Every structure is written in structure tokens, then in C-alpha cells.
Coordinates of C-alpha atoms in Angstrom, one line a residue:
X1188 CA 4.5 -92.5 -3.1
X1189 CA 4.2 -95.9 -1.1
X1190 CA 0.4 -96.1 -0.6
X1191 CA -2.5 -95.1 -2.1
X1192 CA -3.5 -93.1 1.2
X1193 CA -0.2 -91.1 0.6
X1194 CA -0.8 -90.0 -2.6
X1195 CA -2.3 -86.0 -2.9
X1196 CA -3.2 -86.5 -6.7
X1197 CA -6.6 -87.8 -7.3
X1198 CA -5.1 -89.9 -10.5
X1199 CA -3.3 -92.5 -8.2
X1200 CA -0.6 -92.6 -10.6
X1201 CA -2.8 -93.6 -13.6
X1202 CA -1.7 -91.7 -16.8
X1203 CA -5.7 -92.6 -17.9
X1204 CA -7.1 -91.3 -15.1
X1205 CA -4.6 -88.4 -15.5
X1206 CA -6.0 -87.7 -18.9
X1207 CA -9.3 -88.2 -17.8
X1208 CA -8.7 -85.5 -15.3
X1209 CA -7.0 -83.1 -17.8
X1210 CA -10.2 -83.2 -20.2
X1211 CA -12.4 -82.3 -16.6
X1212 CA -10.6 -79.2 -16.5
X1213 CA -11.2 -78.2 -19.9
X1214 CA -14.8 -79.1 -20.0
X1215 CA -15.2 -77.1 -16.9
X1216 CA -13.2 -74.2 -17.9
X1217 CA -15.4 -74.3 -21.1
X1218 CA -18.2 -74.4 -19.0
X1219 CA -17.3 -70.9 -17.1
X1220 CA -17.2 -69.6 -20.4
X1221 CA -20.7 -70.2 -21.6
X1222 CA -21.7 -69.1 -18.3
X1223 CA -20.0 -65.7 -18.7
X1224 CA -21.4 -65.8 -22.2
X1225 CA -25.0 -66.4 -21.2
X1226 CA -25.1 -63.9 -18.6
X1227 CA -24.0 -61.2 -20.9
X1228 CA -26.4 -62.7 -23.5
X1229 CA -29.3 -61.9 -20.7
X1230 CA -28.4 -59.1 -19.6
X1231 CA -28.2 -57.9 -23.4
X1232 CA -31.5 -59.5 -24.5
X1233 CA -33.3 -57.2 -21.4
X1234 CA -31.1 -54.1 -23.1
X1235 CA -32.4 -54.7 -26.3
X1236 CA -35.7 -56.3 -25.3
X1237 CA -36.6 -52.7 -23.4
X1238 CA -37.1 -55.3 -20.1
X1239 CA -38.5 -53.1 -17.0
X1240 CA -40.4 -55.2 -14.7
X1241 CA -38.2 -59.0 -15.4
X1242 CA -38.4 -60.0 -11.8
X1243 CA -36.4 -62.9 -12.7
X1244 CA -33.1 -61.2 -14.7
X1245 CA -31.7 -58.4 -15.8
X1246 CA -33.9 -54.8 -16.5
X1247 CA -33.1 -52.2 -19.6
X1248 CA -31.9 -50.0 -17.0
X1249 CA -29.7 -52.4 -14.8
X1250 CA -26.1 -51.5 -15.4
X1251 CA -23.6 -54.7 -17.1
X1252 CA -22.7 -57.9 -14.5
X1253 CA -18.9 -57.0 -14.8
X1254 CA -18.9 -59.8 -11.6
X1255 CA -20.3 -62.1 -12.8
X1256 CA -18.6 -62.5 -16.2
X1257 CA -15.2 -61.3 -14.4
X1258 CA -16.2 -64.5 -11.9
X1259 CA -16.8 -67.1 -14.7
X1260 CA -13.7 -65.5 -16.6
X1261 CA -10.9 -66.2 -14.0
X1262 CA -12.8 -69.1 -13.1
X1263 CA -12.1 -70.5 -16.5
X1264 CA -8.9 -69.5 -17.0
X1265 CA -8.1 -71.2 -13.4
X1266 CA -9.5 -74.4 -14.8
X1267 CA -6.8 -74.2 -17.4
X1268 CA -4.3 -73.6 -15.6
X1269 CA -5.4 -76.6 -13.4
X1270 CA -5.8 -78.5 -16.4
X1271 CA -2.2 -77.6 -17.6
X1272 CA -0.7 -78.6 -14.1
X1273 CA -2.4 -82.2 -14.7
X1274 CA -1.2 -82.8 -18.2
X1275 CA 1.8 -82.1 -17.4
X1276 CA 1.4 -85.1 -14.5
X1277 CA 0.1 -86.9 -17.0
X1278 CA 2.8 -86.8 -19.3
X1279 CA 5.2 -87.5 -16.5
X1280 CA 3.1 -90.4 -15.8
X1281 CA 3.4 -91.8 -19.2
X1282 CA 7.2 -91.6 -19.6
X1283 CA 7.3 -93.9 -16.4
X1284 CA 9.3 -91.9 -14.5

């Protein structure tokens, strides 16, 4: 790339930034995670809490989120693979290349 306006990657050619970036995408992908893992921890507190009027979450008899831990799942696993895709920038960065 000849100028910074032509350049797609948000690292500007920095293997720092690069790095930077690649530790973004496994925070966030970690961050899906816990997400999926606190929903299912609410929906089975309200299982085992016999919930029935919790106007705010989950009920004893509401059936398990399978979106929304499916959803924060892929989500993390995308993250990943994003994160991947960048170290491997970043490494191609750092060799000078």
C-alpha cells in the first residue's frame, strides 16, 4: 500500500498495532463465551430456583435459550478466527516482508 487512505487493515502496517488487534479478538471472543455461559447460568438458576413470576429473566418452565448461547458461541468462535487472520498479518508484519 502507498498511503495510509489505501490501506483496508486497521493496523496501518504496525506489527504493534497488529498484536494489539490480535489480543482484541481474543478478549472479545472470550467475552461471547461468558455471555453464553451467563445466560445458561440464568436460565439454570430460575430451573433450580423454581422461578415463576421473574419478569426480568428466565421462568422454571421456560424452555433452554439454544439462540442465545448458539449466538454468543459462533460469535466467539468468529472472533477467533478473526483473531487468527490478524496474527497471521502480524507475523507477516514482523518478518518485514
Amino acid at each position: 500500500m502507498t498511503g495510509r487512505e489505501k490501506d483496508r487493515w486497521s493496523d496501518l502496517g504496525d506489527p504493534a498495532k497488529a498484536r494489539r488487534l490480535v489480543w482484541m479478538w481474543v478478549i472479545n471472543a472470550f467475552i461471547a463465551w461468558g455471555m453464553a455461559g451467563v445466560t445458561w447460568l440464568a436460565w439454570w438458576v430460575a430451573q433450580v430456583g423454581n422461578y415463576t413470576d421473574n419478569w426480568r429473566g428466565f421462568n422454571e418452565d421456560d424452555g433452554f435459550p439454544w439462540w442465545f448461547v448458539a449466538l454468543f458461541a459462533v460469535a466467539g468462535v468468529l472472533c477467533l478466527f478473526l483473531a487468527r487472520r490478524q496474527w497471521a498479518r502480524a507475523r507477516f508484519l514482523a518478518q518485514g516482508r
